[in-house]
PDB file of C-alpha atoms in Angstrom:
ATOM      1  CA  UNK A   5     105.793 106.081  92.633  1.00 57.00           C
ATOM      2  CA  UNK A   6     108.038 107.475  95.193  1.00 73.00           C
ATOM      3  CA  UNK A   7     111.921 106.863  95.729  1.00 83.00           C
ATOM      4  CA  UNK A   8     111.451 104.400  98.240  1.00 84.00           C
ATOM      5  CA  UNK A   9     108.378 102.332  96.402  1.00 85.00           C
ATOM      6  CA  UNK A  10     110.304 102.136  93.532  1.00 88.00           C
ATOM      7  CA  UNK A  11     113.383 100.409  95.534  1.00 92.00           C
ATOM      8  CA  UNK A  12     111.015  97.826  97.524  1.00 92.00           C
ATOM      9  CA  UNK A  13     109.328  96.943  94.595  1.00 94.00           C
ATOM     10  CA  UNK A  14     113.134  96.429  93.299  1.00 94.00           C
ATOM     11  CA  UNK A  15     113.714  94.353  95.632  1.00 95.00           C
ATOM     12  CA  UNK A  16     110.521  92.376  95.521  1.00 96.00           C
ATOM     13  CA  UNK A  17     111.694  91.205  91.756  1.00 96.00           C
ATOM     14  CA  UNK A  18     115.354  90.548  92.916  1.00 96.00           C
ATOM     15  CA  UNK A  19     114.440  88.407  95.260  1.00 96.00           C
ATOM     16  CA  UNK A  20     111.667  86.485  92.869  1.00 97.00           C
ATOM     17  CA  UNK A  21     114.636  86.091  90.398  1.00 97.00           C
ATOM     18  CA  UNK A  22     116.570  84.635  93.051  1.00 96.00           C
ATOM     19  CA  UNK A  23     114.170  82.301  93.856  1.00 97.00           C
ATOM     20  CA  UNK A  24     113.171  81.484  90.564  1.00 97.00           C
ATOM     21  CA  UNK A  25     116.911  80.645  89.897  1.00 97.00           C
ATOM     22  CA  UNK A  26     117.375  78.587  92.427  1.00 96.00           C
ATOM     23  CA  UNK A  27     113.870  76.479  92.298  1.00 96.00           C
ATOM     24  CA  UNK A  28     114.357  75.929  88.824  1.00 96.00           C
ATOM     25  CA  UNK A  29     118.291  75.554  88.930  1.00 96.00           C
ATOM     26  CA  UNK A  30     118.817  77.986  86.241  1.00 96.00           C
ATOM     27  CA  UNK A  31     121.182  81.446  85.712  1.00 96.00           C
ATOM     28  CA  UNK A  32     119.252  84.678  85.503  1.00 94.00           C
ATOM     29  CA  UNK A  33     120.010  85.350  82.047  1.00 94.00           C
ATOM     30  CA  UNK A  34     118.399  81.934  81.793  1.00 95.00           C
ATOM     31  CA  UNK A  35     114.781  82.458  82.676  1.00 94.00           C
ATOM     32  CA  UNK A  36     112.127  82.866  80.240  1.00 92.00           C
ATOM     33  CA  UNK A  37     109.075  85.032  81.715  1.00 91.00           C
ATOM     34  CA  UNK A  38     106.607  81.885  81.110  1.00 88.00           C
ATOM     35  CA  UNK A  39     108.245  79.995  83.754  1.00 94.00           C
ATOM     36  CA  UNK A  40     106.866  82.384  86.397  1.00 94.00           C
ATOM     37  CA  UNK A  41     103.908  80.362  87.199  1.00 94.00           C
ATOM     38  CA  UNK A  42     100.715  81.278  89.609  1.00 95.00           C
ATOM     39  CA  UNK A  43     102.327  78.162  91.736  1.00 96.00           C
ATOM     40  CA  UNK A  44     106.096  79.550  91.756  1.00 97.00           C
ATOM     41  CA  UNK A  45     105.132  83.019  92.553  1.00 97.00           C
ATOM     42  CA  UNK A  46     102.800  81.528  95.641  1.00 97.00           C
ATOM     43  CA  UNK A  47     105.746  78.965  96.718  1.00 97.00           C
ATOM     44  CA  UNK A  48     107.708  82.172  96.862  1.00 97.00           C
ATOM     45  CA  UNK A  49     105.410  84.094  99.068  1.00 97.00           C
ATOM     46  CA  UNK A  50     105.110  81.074 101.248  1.00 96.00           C
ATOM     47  CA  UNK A  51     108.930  80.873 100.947  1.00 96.00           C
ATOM     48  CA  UNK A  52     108.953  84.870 102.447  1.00 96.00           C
ATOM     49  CA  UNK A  53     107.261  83.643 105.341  1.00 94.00           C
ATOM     50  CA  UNK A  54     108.894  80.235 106.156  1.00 94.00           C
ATOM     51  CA  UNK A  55     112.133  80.795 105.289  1.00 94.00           C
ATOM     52  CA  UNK A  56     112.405  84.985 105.761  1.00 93.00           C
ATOM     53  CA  UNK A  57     110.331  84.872 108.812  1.00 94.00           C
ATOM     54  CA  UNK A  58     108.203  88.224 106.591  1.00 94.00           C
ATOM     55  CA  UNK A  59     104.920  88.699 108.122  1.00 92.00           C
ATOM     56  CA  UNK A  60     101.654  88.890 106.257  1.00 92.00           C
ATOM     57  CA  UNK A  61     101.628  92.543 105.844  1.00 92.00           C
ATOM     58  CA  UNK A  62     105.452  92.082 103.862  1.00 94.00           C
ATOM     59  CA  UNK A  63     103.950  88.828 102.249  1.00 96.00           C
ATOM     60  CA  UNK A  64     101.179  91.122 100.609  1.00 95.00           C
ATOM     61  CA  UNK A  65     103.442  93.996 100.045  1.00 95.00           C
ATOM     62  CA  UNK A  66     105.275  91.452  97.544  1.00 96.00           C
ATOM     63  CA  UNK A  67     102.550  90.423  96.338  1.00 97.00           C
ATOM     64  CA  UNK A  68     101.432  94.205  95.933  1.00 96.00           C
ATOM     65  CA  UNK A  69     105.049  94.408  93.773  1.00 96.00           C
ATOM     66  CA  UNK A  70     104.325  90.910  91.677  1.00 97.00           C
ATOM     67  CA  UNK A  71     101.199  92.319  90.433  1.00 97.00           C
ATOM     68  CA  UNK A  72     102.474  95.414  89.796  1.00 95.00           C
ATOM     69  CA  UNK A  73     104.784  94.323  87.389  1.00 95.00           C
ATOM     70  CA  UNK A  74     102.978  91.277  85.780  1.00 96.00           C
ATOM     71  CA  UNK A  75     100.378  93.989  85.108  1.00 96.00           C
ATOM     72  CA  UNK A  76     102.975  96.219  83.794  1.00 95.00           C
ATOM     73  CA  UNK A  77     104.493  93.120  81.319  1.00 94.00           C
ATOM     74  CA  UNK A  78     101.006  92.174  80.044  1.00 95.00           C
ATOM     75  CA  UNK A  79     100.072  95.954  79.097  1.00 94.00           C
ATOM     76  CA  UNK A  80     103.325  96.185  76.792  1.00 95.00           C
ATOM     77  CA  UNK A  81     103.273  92.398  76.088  1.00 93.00           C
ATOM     78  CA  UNK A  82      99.929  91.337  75.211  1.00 93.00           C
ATOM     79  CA  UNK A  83     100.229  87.915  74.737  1.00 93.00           C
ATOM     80  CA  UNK A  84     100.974  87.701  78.600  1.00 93.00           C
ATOM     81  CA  UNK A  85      98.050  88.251  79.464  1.00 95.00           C
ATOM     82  CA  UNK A  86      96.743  85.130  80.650  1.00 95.00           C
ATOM     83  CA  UNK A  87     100.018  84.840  82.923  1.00 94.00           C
ATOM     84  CA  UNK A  88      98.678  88.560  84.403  1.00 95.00           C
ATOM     85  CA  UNK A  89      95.408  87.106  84.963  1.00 96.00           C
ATOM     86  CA  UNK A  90      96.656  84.324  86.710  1.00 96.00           C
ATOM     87  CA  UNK A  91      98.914  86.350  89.227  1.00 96.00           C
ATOM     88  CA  UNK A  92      96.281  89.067  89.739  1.00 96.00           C
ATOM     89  CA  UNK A  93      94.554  86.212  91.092  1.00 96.00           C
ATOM     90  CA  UNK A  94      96.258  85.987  93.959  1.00 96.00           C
ATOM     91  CA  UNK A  95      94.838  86.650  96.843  1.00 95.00           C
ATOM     92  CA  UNK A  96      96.066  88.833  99.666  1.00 94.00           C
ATOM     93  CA  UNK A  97      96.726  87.023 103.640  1.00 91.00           C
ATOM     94  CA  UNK A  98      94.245  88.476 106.113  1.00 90.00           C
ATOM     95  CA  UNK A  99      96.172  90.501 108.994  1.00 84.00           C
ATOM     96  CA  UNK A 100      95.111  92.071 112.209  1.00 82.00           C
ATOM     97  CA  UNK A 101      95.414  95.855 111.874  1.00 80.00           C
ATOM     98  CA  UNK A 102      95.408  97.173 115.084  1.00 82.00           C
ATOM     99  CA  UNK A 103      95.913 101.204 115.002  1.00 84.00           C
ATOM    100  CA  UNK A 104      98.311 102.813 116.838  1.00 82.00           C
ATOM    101  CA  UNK A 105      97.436 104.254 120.136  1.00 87.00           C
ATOM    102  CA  UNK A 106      96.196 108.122 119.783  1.00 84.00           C
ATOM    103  CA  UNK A 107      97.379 110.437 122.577  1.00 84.00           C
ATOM    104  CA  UNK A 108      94.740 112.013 125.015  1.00 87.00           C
ATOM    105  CA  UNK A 109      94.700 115.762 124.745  1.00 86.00           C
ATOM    106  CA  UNK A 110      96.406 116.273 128.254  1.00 91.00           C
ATOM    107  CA  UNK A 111      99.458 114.609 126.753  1.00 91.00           C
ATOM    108  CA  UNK A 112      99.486 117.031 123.424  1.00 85.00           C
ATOM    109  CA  UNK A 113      98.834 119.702 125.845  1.00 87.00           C
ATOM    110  CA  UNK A 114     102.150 118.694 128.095  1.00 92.00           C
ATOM    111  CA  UNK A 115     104.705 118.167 124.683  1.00 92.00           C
ATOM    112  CA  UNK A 116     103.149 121.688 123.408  1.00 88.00           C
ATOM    113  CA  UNK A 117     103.481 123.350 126.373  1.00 91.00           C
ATOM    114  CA  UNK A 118     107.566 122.205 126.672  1.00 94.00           C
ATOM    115  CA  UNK A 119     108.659 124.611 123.569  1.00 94.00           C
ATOM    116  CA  UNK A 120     109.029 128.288 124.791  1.00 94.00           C
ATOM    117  CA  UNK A 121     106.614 130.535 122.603  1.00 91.00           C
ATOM    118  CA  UNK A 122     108.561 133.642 123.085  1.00 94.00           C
ATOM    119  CA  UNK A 123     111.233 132.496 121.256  1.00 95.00           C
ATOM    120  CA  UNK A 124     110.754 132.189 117.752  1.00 96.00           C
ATOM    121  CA  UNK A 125     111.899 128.365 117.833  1.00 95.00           C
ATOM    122  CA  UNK A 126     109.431 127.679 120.714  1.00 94.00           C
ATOM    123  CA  UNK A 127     107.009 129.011 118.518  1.00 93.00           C
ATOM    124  CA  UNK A 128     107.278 127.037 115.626  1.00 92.00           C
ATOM    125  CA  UNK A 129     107.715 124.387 117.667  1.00 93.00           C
ATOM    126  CA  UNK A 130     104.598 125.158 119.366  1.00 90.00           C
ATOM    127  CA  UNK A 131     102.786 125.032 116.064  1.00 89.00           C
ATOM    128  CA  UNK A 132     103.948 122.311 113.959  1.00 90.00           C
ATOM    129  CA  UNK A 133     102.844 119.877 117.309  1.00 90.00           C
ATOM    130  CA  UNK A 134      99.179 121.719 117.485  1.00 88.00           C
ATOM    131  CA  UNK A 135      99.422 121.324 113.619  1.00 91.00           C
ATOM    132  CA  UNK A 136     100.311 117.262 114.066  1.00 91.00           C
ATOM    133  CA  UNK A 137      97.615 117.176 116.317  1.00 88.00           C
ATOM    134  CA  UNK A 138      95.116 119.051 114.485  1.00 87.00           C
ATOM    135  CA  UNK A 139      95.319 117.861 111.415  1.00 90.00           C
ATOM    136  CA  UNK A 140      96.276 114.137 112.052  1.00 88.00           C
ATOM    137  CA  UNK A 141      98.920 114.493 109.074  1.00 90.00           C
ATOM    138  CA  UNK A 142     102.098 112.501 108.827  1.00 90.00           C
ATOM    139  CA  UNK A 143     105.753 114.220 109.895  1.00 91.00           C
ATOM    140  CA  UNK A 144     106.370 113.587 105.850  1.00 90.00           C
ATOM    141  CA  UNK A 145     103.297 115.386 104.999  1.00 93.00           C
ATOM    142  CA  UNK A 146     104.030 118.702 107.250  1.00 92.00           C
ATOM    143  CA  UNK A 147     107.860 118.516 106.455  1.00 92.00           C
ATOM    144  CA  UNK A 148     106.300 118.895 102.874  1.00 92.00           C
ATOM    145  CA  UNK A 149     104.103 122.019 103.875  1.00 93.00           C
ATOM    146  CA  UNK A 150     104.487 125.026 101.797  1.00 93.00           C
ATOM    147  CA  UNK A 151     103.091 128.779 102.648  1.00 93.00           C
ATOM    148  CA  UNK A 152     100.478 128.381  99.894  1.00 94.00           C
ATOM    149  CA  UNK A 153      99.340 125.329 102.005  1.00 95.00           C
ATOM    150  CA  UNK A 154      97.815 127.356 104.488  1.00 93.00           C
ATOM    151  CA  UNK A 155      95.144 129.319 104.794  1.00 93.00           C
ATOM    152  CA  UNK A 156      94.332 131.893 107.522  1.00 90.00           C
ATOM    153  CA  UNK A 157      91.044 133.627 106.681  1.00 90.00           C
ATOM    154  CA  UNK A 158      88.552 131.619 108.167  1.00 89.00           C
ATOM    155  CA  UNK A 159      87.500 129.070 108.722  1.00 90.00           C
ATOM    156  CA  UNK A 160      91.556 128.675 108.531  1.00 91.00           C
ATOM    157  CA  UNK A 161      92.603 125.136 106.502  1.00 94.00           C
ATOM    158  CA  UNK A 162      95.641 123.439 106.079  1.00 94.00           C
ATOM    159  CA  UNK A 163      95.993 121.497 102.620  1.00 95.00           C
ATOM    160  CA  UNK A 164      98.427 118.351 102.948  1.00 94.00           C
ATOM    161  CA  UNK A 165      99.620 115.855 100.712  1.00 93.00           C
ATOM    162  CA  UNK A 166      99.898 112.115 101.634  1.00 87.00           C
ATOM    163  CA  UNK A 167     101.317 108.983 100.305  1.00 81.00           C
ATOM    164  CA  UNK A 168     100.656 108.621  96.592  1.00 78.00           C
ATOM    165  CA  UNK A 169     100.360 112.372  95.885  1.00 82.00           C
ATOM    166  CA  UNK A 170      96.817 112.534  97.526  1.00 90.00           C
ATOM    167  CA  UNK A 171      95.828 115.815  98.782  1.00 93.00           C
ATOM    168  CA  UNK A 172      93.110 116.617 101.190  1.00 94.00           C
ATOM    169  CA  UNK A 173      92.250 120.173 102.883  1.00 95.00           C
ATOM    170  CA  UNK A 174      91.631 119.788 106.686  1.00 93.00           C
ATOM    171  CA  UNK A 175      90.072 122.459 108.810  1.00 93.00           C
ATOM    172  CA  UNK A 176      92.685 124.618 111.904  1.00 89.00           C
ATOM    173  CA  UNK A 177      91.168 124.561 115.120  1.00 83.00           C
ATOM    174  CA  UNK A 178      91.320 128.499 116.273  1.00 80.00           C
ATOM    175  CA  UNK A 179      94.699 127.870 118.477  1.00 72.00           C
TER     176      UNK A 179
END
């Protein structure tokens, strides 16, 4: 998991100890793992929404975190497994996903052509927005580049790696 994962899924548990403290009017060092319930891990997602105003999407992100660790507890601790099962059972909130807008080609063309190319900033400028463009990669993903990434002979690739340490190889157009 990456840095920042591993610090929302942090925070996912702190606040479902919090919650769990004050529902069943108990100190941390108090709870026992069998009181987290299917229905006091659900009153606390519903609790995200109501109370936190989160949205779906950071409802199931939670949730995401929740199973993630109730899986983890039940692989070391065997005899919660039952409690896993129960969580994993969970079921996600529908949400719209509505993509972000994609810009036309005019408007790539107009923010590439604003770096000067005979400089060598301007150039690499240039590039990494025809290489944004191209490739349809993240800014994390082409920050993360290295020379051995790319390949010139043709046809000329780029290989990038995404979110979870997923790698793909995606073909250069020729400018």
């Amino acid at each position: 998991l990456r840095v920042n994962s591993i610090a929302s899924y942090s925070d996912c548990i702190k606040l479902l100890i919090n919650f769990a403290c004050t529902r069943l009017a108990v100190q941390p060092e108090d709870l026992s793992v069998d009181q987290f319930t299917r229905e006091l891990v659900i009153d606390f997602l519903d609790d995200l929404e109501s109370n936190r105003q989160n949205g779906a999407a950071t409802r199931n992100q939670r949730l995401a975190a929740i199973k993630t660790f109730f899986h983890f507890l039940a692989y070391n601790v065997p005899e919660l497994m039952h409690l896993n099962e129960t969580i994993q059972a969970i079921r996600q909130k529908k949400t719209d996903y509505t993509p972000p807008p994609s810009m036309t080609i005019e408007e790539v063309d107009a923010i590439a052509a604003v770096p000067d190319p005979t400089r060598l900033i301007g150039a690499r400028d240039k590039a990494l927005v025809k290489l944004l463009y191209n490739s349809g990669g993240r800014a994390q993903e082409v920050a993360d580049l290295r020379i051995c990434d790319i390949r010139f002979d043709t046809p000329a690739t780029v290989t990038l790696t995404g979110k979870g340490g997923k790698t793909r190889v995606i073909p250069l157009w020729e400018d």
